[in-house]
mmCIF file of C-alpha atoms in Angstrom:
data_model
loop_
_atom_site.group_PDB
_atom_site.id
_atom_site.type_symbol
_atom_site.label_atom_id
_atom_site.label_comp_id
_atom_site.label_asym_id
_atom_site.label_seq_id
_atom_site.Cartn_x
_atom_site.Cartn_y
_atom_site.Cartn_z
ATOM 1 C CA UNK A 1 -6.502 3.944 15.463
ATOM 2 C CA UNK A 2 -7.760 0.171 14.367
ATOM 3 C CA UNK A 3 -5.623 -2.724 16.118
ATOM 4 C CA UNK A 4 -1.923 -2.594 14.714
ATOM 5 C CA UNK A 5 -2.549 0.449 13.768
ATOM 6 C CA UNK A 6 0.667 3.035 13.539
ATOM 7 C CA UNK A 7 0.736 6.942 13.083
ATOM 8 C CA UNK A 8 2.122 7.231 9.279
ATOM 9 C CA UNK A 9 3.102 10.830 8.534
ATOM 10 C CA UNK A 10 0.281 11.292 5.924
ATOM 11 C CA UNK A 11 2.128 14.637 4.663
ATOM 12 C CA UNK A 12 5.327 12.077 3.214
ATOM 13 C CA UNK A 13 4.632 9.885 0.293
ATOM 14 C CA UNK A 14 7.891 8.433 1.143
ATOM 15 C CA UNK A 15 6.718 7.567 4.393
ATOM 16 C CA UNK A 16 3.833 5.577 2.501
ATOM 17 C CA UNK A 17 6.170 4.066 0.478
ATOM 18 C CA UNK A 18 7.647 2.458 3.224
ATOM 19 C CA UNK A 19 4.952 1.032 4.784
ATOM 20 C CA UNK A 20 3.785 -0.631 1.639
ATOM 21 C CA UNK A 21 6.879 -1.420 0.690
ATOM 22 C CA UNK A 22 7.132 -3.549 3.928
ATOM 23 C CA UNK A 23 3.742 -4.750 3.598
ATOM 24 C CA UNK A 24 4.865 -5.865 0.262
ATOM 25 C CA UNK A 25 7.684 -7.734 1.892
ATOM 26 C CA UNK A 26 6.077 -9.748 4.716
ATOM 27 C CA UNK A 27 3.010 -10.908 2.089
ATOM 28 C CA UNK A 28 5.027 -11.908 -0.966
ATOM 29 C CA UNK A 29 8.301 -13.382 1.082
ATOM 30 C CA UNK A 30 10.654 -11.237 -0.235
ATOM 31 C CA UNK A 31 12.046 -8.081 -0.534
ATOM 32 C CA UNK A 32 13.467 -8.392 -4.201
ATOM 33 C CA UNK A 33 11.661 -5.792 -5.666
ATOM 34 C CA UNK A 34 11.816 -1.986 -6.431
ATOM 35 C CA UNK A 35 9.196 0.430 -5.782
ATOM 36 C CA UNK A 36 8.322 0.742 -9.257
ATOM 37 C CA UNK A 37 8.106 -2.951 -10.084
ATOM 38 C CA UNK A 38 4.638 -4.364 -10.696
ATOM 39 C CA UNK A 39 3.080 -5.942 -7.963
ATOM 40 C CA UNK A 40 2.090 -9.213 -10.181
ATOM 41 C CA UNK A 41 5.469 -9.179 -11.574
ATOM 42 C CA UNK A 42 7.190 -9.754 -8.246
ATOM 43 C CA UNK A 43 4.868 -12.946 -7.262
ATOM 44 C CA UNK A 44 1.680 -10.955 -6.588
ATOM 45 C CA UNK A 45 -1.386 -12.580 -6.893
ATOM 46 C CA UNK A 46 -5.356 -12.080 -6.022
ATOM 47 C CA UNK A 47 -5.059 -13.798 -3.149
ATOM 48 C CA UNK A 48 -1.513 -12.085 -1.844
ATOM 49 C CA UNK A 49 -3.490 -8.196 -2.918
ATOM 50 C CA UNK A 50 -6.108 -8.789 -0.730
ATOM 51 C CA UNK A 51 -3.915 -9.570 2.092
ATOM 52 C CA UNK A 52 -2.064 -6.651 0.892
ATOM 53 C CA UNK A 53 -5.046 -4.473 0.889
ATOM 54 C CA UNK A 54 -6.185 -5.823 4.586
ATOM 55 C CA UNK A 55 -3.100 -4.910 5.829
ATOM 56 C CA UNK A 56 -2.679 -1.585 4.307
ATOM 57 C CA UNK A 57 -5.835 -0.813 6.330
ATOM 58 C CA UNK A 58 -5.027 -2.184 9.691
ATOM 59 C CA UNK A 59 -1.682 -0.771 9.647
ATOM 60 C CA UNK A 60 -2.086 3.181 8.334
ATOM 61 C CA UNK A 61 -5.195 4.628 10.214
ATOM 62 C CA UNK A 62 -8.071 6.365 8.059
ATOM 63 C CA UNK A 63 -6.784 4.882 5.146
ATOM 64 C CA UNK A 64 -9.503 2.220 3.208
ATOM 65 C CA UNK A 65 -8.280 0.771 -0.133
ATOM 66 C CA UNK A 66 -10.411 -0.322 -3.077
ATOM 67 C CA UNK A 67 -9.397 -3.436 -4.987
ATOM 68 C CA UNK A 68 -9.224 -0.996 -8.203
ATOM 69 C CA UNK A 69 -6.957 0.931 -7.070
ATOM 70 C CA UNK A 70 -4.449 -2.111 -6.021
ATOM 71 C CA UNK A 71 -5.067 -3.140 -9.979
ATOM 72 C CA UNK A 72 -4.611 1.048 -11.230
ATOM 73 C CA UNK A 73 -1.614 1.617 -8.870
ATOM 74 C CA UNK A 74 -0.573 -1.815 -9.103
ATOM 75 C CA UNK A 75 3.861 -0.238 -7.939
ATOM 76 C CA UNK A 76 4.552 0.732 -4.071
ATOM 77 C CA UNK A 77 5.281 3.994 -5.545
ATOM 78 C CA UNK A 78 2.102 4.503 -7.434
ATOM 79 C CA UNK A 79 -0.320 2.933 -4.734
ATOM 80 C CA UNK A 80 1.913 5.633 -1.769
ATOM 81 C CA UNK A 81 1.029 8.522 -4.509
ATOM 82 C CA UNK A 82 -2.241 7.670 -4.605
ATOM 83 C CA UNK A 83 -2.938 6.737 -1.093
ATOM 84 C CA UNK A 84 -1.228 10.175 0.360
ATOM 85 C CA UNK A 85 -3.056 12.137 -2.236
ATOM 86 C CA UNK A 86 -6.598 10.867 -0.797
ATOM 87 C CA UNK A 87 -5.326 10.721 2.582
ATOM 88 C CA UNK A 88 -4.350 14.552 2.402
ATOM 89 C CA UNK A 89 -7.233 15.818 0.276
ATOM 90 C CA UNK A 90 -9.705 13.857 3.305
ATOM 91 C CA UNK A 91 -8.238 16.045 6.203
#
């Protein structure tokens, strides 16, 4: 695993959603947002997605994220669907 990395249970898309979700919180300040809430709606910038995106991949191990898909899943919950559907179809 990369540094920081932690064992996500790749099989739950809920667990995904919580790890973003938290990544959402500690790079936009605030946890006053919903899983389906836009991530430029809540404060989200280009700057604040790729620390987002840097952190996604430090923190859940295999997992690589291209800026298009932070702008085509742009809700925790679509990015987590996304990201677990990769993550399971690559094992």
């Amino acid at each position: 695993m990369g540094q920081g990395a932690e064992a996500i249970d790749i099989n739950s898309v809920e667990d995904l959603q919580d790890r973003i979700g938290a990544i959402w919180r500690s790079v936009l300040g605030t946890s006053d947002f919903g899983y389906d809430d836009d991530f430029f709606a809540v404060g989200g910038d280009s700057f604040k997605m790729l620390m987002v995106r840097a952190e996604i991949e430090e923190t859940i191990d295999g997992c690589e994220v291209a800026i298009v898909e932070l702008l085509r899943f742009p809700t925790v919950a679509l990015l987590a669907s996304q990201l677990h559907q990769r993550l399971a179809s690559d094992r």
